[in-house]
Tab-separated table of C-alpha atoms in Angstrom:
chain	number	residue	atom	x	y	z
U	1	UNK	CA	63.508	115.748	108.016
U	2	UNK	CA	65.552	115.586	105.213
U	3	UNK	CA	64.765	112.849	102.408
U	4	UNK	CA	67.561	111.587	100.307
U	5	UNK	CA	67.156	110.382	96.641
U	6	UNK	CA	67.096	106.999	95.506
U	7	UNK	CA	70.685	107.280	93.830
U	8	UNK	CA	71.625	108.694	97.229
U	9	UNK	CA	69.731	105.381	98.936
U	10	UNK	CA	71.438	103.009	96.157
U	11	UNK	CA	74.898	104.779	97.174
U	12	UNK	CA	74.598	103.903	100.892
U	13	UNK	CA	73.477	100.575	100.635
U	14	UNK	CA	76.425	99.706	98.197
U	15	UNK	CA	78.354	101.566	101.229
U	16	UNK	CA	76.763	98.978	104.078
U	17	UNK	CA	77.677	96.187	101.676
U	18	UNK	CA	80.932	97.089	101.199
U	19	UNK	CA	81.266	97.865	104.627
U	20	UNK	CA	80.404	94.122	105.264
U	21	UNK	CA	82.459	92.751	103.195
U	22	UNK	CA	85.547	94.320	104.468
U	23	UNK	CA	85.910	96.543	101.425
U	24	UNK	CA	86.131	99.946	103.064
U	25	UNK	CA	89.651	101.092	103.867
U	26	UNK	CA	90.271	102.559	107.049
U	27	UNK	CA	93.382	104.798	107.927
U	28	UNK	CA	94.731	102.081	110.234
U	29	UNK	CA	93.926	99.623	107.501
U	30	UNK	CA	95.935	101.941	105.130
U	31	UNK	CA	99.028	101.821	107.646
U	32	UNK	CA	98.887	98.061	107.933
U	33	UNK	CA	99.087	97.570	104.030
U	34	UNK	CA	101.900	100.056	103.927
U	35	UNK	CA	103.499	98.611	106.813
U	36	UNK	CA	103.245	94.932	105.158
U	37	UNK	CA	105.008	96.772	101.895
U	38	UNK	CA	108.009	98.093	103.601
U	39	UNK	CA	106.221	101.569	103.085
U	40	UNK	CA	107.652	101.465	99.278
U	41	UNK	CA	105.548	103.409	97.206
U	42	UNK	CA	106.086	101.062	94.075
U	43	UNK	CA	104.856	98.014	95.886
U	44	UNK	CA	101.967	99.836	97.508
U	45	UNK	CA	100.756	101.163	94.185
U	46	UNK	CA	101.332	97.896	92.730
U	47	UNK	CA	99.297	96.437	95.130
U	48	UNK	CA	96.480	98.744	95.095
U	49	UNK	CA	96.297	98.066	91.435
U	50	UNK	CA	96.202	94.623	91.698
U	51	UNK	CA	93.451	94.962	94.139
U	52	UNK	CA	91.258	97.194	91.668
U	53	UNK	CA	91.542	94.808	88.963
U	54	UNK	CA	90.693	91.867	91.079
U	55	UNK	CA	87.450	93.912	92.241
U	56	UNK	CA	86.811	94.725	88.599
U	57	UNK	CA	87.051	91.274	87.241
U	58	UNK	CA	84.590	90.116	90.174
U	59	UNK	CA	82.156	93.007	89.662
U	60	UNK	CA	82.466	94.586	92.956
U	61	UNK	CA	83.428	97.922	91.373
U	62	UNK	CA	82.712	99.567	88.041
């Protein structure tokens, strides 16, 4: 049986928390975001950067 390090376990726990709070972007989720922004690369990029800034301000990501 393989054992994982504490750091790997912490990353897994963070993944589980992110999954629980809907912060994991799936391929279908990405399609929804792109479609809602008319598949415009500039709008998509701006939206993603805004979300990243919001997550950083909330302390969700480093």
